[in-house]
Amino acid sequence: MFVSSIFFSTFAGKTVTLIDMKQFINRIFGGMTAVAAVLIISSCTGKSFNISGTITEADDSTLYLEHMSLAGPVAIDSVKLSETGHFSFSGADPEAPEFYRLRIAGQIINLAVDSTEQIEVNAQYPTMSAVYDVKGSDECAKIKDLALQQMDLQRRIDAIVAAPDLGVEAVRDSVESVLNTYKNNVKLQYIFREPMRAYSYFALFQTVRLGQMESLIFNPRSSEDDVKVFAAVATSWDTYYPKAERGTNLHNIAIEGMKNVRILQNNQLANIDPNVVNVSNVIDVNLPDNKGRQRRLTELKGKVVLLDFHVFAAEGSTERIMQLREIYNKYHAQGLEIFQVSLDPDEHFWKTQTAALPWICVRDERGVQSEYLMSYNIQSIPTFFLVGRNSDLDKRDSQIKDLDAEIQSLL
């Protein structure tokens, strides 16, 4: 088990577009030289901090000390562990709180340094992410608490998603409930209590895995409440660390988040057409198709719909499209429609791939940042749902043992 890397991302005063998560992560964690890293963390005080301890059961493994810069993790030092597992790293005293991590392969211990501290870490490989002792730093102790709570949150979400008796809406509601409970606890017990602390900054960038996607728990791109949390920490860091680059970064995130939330709210108001409002159990999807025409899922009321989420650039796409063609040819005349949502980042490629398809194919330019993925609680792509004639969500693919029989029952 390991804690996923934290998104210490910088907006650099620019609007960050909603792009493919893989590209986003690659960009955030782009390489930096060790020399640049030293320039970032060095101070003119001449003082230093020390991180030492033991990682047992890791003989001959390489332990890295990495600085979690705004551009991603940068290796500062490393040591090949002996049988005793003892290590010791030192670094320049930062002018404002900075973040580091100890790493062996995918096992990570996150740390914060805000003074000339002597931090002691003791753990055992390969469970060091979840089981370790830290002394000498209250910040690091709180970060450990947050990391363990994050792991527990992930376990609960995974259990909900894996529950065989839960329907689509129940899974979505349950995941949303545990996320909101977690966020409220972290806000009250950590962030709002001491927003100037390093562990409060750390909490802002915790993530949760939803299927194949890694998402920020506090999402300043689409949540007005989460933007306020970022703004609270940014304001506090302005007061305590007025020259800190991280404080400036938080302000940029909060400002861009406020803009994004206003845009989303305006778009939602603009998209409400009283002539097409209807009572439905399905979450509507409203996106342009490969001919530029706006298509809505609810327009297909009266049909049985296979709602499919797909990436044409993904491995195995051709075989899957052939399977969908077979289903479509078999049941279309009886009232089946396919409403396919593409998450491909390349619009031209998507149009080329879908030009000859007989069913409706729309594309969400936000890719894996699409709000529909969260709305439908999609954990992996490709995936599909069956929608009944009354626009009622019937079942998702993981709940269907015999697709032909399920479609026939709805027709």
Short mmCIF file of C-alpha atoms in Angstrom, two decimals, residues 61-273:
data_model
loop_
_atom_site.label_atom_id
_atom_site.label_comp_id
_atom_site.label_asym_id
_atom_site.label_seq_id
_atom_site.Cartn_x
_atom_site.Cartn_y
_atom_site.Cartn_z
CA SER A 61 17.39 -0.84 -1.42
CA THR A 62 17.91 2.81 -2.42
CA LEU A 63 16.21 5.35 -0.18
CA TYR A 64 15.61 8.75 -1.81
CA LEU A 65 15.05 12.12 -0.21
CA GLU A 66 12.93 14.11 -2.65
CA HIS A 67 11.87 17.73 -2.52
CA MET A 68 8.21 18.19 -3.47
CA SER A 69 8.70 21.35 -5.47
CA LEU A 70 5.94 23.21 -7.28
CA ALA A 71 7.15 21.47 -10.43
CA GLY A 72 7.02 18.01 -8.88
CA PRO A 73 9.34 15.69 -6.93
CA VAL A 74 13.07 16.35 -7.29
CA ALA A 75 15.70 13.97 -5.90
CA ILE A 76 17.94 15.78 -3.38
CA ASP A 77 19.93 12.88 -1.99
CA SER A 78 19.91 9.10 -1.80
CA VAL A 79 21.54 6.27 0.10
CA LYS A 80 21.81 2.53 -0.40
CA LEU A 81 20.58 1.04 2.85
CA SER A 82 22.60 -1.51 4.77
CA GLU A 83 21.21 -4.29 6.91
CA THR A 84 20.70 -1.86 9.80
CA GLY A 85 18.63 0.44 7.57
CA HIS A 86 20.14 3.59 9.07
CA PHE A 87 20.05 6.82 7.05
CA SER A 88 20.71 10.51 7.54
CA PHE A 89 19.94 13.43 5.21
CA SER A 90 20.52 17.15 5.67
CA GLY A 91 19.30 20.22 3.85
CA ALA A 92 19.27 24.00 4.02
CA ASP A 93 16.81 25.59 6.43
CA PRO A 94 13.88 26.88 4.30
CA GLU A 95 12.52 30.39 4.74
CA ALA A 96 8.97 29.02 4.64
CA PRO A 97 7.58 25.50 5.13
CA GLU A 98 8.74 23.05 2.48
CA PHE A 99 7.75 19.50 1.67
CA TYR A 100 9.88 16.43 1.22
CA ARG A 101 9.37 12.73 1.02
CA LEU A 102 11.33 9.58 1.74
CA ARG A 103 10.82 7.01 -0.99
CA ILE A 104 11.77 3.43 -1.73
CA ALA A 105 10.18 2.38 -5.03
CA GLY A 106 6.46 3.16 -4.59
CA GLN A 107 6.56 3.37 -0.80
CA ILE A 108 6.43 7.00 0.36
CA ILE A 109 6.61 8.89 3.65
CA ASN A 110 5.63 12.56 3.33
CA LEU A 111 7.37 15.12 5.54
CA ALA A 112 7.34 18.88 6.10
CA VAL A 113 10.22 21.08 7.25
CA ASP A 114 9.62 24.59 8.57
CA SER A 115 12.72 25.19 10.69
CA THR A 116 16.12 23.76 11.66
CA GLU A 117 14.49 20.55 12.78
CA GLN A 118 15.90 17.19 13.74
CA ILE A 119 13.33 14.76 12.39
CA GLU A 120 13.57 11.06 13.18
CA VAL A 121 11.71 8.50 11.06
CA ASN A 122 11.63 4.77 11.77
CA ALA A 123 9.78 2.27 9.60
CA GLN A 124 9.92 -1.16 8.01
CA TYR A 125 9.86 -1.94 4.32
CA PRO A 126 7.61 -2.65 2.44
CA THR A 127 4.90 -1.19 4.71
CA MET A 128 6.62 2.13 5.42
CA SER A 129 3.86 4.26 3.85
CA ALA A 130 1.26 3.01 6.30
CA VAL A 131 3.33 2.06 9.36
CA TYR A 132 6.03 4.43 10.57
CA ASP A 133 7.03 6.52 13.57
CA VAL A 134 8.06 10.14 13.29
CA LYS A 135 9.57 12.29 16.04
CA GLY A 136 10.81 15.86 16.32
CA SER A 137 8.12 17.56 14.24
CA ASP A 138 4.48 18.23 15.05
CA GLU A 139 3.92 19.09 11.38
CA CYS A 140 5.15 15.66 10.28
CA ALA A 141 3.03 13.94 12.92
CA LYS A 142 -0.09 15.70 11.62
CA ILE A 143 0.85 14.86 8.04
CA LYS A 144 1.11 11.21 9.11
CA ASP A 145 -2.40 11.43 10.59
CA LEU A 146 -3.73 12.89 7.36
CA ALA A 147 -1.97 10.26 5.25
CA LEU A 148 -3.45 7.42 7.29
CA GLN A 149 -6.91 8.95 7.11
CA GLN A 150 -6.50 9.29 3.36
CA MET A 151 -5.65 5.58 3.12
CA ASP A 152 -8.74 4.70 5.15
CA LEU A 153 -10.87 6.90 2.90
CA GLN A 154 -9.51 5.09 -0.16
CA ARG A 155 -10.31 1.70 1.39
CA ARG A 156 -13.89 2.74 2.11
CA ILE A 157 -14.41 4.07 -1.40
CA ASP A 158 -12.99 0.88 -2.92
CA ALA A 159 -15.35 -1.19 -0.74
CA ILE A 160 -18.38 0.84 -1.85
CA VAL A 161 -17.48 0.51 -5.52
CA ALA A 162 -16.93 -3.25 -5.14
CA ALA A 163 -20.24 -3.85 -3.33
CA PRO A 164 -22.24 -6.14 -5.66
CA ASP A 165 -25.67 -5.16 -4.33
CA LEU A 166 -25.35 -1.39 -4.80
CA GLY A 167 -26.86 0.24 -7.86
CA VAL A 168 -25.37 3.15 -9.77
CA GLU A 169 -27.07 5.89 -7.77
CA ALA A 170 -26.38 4.19 -4.44
CA VAL A 171 -22.67 3.89 -5.25
CA ARG A 172 -22.48 7.51 -6.36
CA ASP A 173 -24.34 8.78 -3.29
CA SER A 174 -22.29 6.64 -0.91
CA VAL A 175 -18.97 7.77 -2.39
CA GLU A 176 -20.09 11.39 -2.24
CA SER A 177 -21.16 10.94 1.38
CA VAL A 178 -17.83 9.52 2.60
CA LEU A 179 -15.91 12.19 0.64
CA ASN A 180 -17.97 14.99 2.19
CA THR A 181 -17.53 13.53 5.68
CA TYR A 182 -13.79 13.34 5.16
CA LYS A 183 -13.57 16.88 3.80
CA ASN A 184 -15.62 18.34 6.64
CA ASN A 185 -13.45 16.62 9.24
CA VAL A 186 -10.21 17.78 7.62
CA LYS A 187 -11.52 21.35 7.29
CA LEU A 188 -12.61 21.60 10.91
CA GLN A 189 -9.86 19.60 12.62
CA TYR A 190 -6.90 20.71 10.53
CA ILE A 191 -7.23 23.41 7.86
CA PHE A 192 -9.51 25.98 9.51
CA ARG A 193 -7.97 25.36 12.92
CA GLU A 194 -4.44 26.32 11.82
CA PRO A 195 -4.44 27.39 8.16
CA MET A 196 -0.89 28.76 8.41
CA ARG A 197 0.58 25.34 9.12
CA ALA A 198 2.35 23.13 6.62
CA TYR A 199 -0.03 20.23 7.26
CA SER A 200 -2.97 22.43 6.22
CA TYR A 201 -1.26 23.10 2.91
CA PHE A 202 -0.56 19.38 2.60
CA ALA A 203 -4.25 18.57 3.14
CA LEU A 204 -5.28 20.75 0.21
CA PHE A 205 -3.44 18.50 -2.24
CA GLN A 206 -4.48 15.09 -1.00
CA THR A 207 -5.93 12.86 -3.68
CA VAL A 208 -8.26 9.91 -3.99
CA ARG A 209 -8.27 7.23 -6.66
CA LEU A 210 -11.56 6.75 -8.49
CA GLY A 211 -11.00 3.81 -10.79
CA GLN A 212 -8.04 4.69 -12.99
CA MET A 213 -8.21 8.38 -12.15
CA GLU A 214 -6.46 10.30 -9.40
CA SER A 215 -8.55 13.27 -8.26
CA LEU A 216 -8.01 16.06 -5.77
CA ILE A 217 -10.22 15.61 -2.70
CA PHE A 218 -10.55 19.39 -2.46
CA ASN A 219 -11.27 20.46 -6.04
CA PRO A 220 -10.81 24.22 -6.56
CA ARG A 221 -11.73 23.92 -10.24
CA SER A 222 -15.42 23.25 -9.78
CA SER A 223 -16.38 23.59 -6.10
CA GLU A 224 -17.11 26.98 -4.60
CA ASP A 225 -16.66 25.60 -1.07
CA ASP A 226 -13.29 24.08 -1.95
CA VAL A 227 -12.13 27.37 -3.46
CA LYS A 228 -12.85 29.00 -0.09
CA VAL A 229 -10.66 26.42 1.64
CA PHE A 230 -7.76 27.20 -0.71
CA ALA A 231 -8.33 30.93 -0.18
CA ALA A 232 -8.26 30.55 3.61
CA VAL A 233 -4.84 28.89 3.54
CA ALA A 234 -3.57 31.36 0.93
CA THR A 235 -4.57 34.34 3.08
CA SER A 236 -2.93 32.84 6.16
CA TRP A 237 0.29 32.08 4.30
CA ASP A 238 0.35 35.69 3.08
CA THR A 239 0.45 36.80 6.70
CA TYR A 240 2.99 34.32 8.05
CA TYR A 241 5.14 33.76 4.96
CA PRO A 242 4.71 36.87 2.77
CA LYS A 243 7.56 35.95 0.40
CA ALA A 244 6.70 32.26 -0.01
CA GLU A 245 6.20 31.07 -3.57
CA ARG A 246 3.70 28.50 -2.31
CA GLY A 247 1.49 31.27 -0.91
CA THR A 248 1.47 32.99 -4.30
CA ASN A 249 0.66 29.68 -5.93
CA LEU A 250 -2.31 29.17 -3.60
CA HIS A 251 -3.63 32.61 -4.49
CA ASN A 252 -3.37 31.83 -8.19
CA ILE A 253 -5.25 28.56 -7.68
CA ALA A 254 -7.97 30.28 -5.65
CA ILE A 255 -8.38 33.10 -8.19
CA GLU A 256 -8.57 30.68 -11.14
CA GLY A 257 -10.97 28.52 -9.15
CA MET A 258 -13.28 31.47 -8.53
CA LYS A 259 -13.28 32.22 -12.26
CA ASN A 260 -14.00 28.59 -13.16
CA VAL A 261 -16.84 28.33 -10.64
CA ARG A 262 -18.45 31.50 -12.01
CA ILE A 263 -18.15 30.18 -15.56
CA LEU A 264 -19.70 26.85 -14.57
CA GLN A 265 -22.54 28.57 -12.75
CA ASN A 266 -23.24 30.86 -15.71
CA ASN A 267 -23.15 27.94 -18.13
CA GLN A 268 -25.55 25.95 -15.99
CA LEU A 269 -28.00 28.84 -15.94
CA ALA A 270 -27.63 29.42 -19.66
CA ASN A 271 -28.21 25.73 -20.43
CA ILE A 272 -31.53 25.53 -18.61
CA ASP A 273 -34.24 25.44 -21.26
#
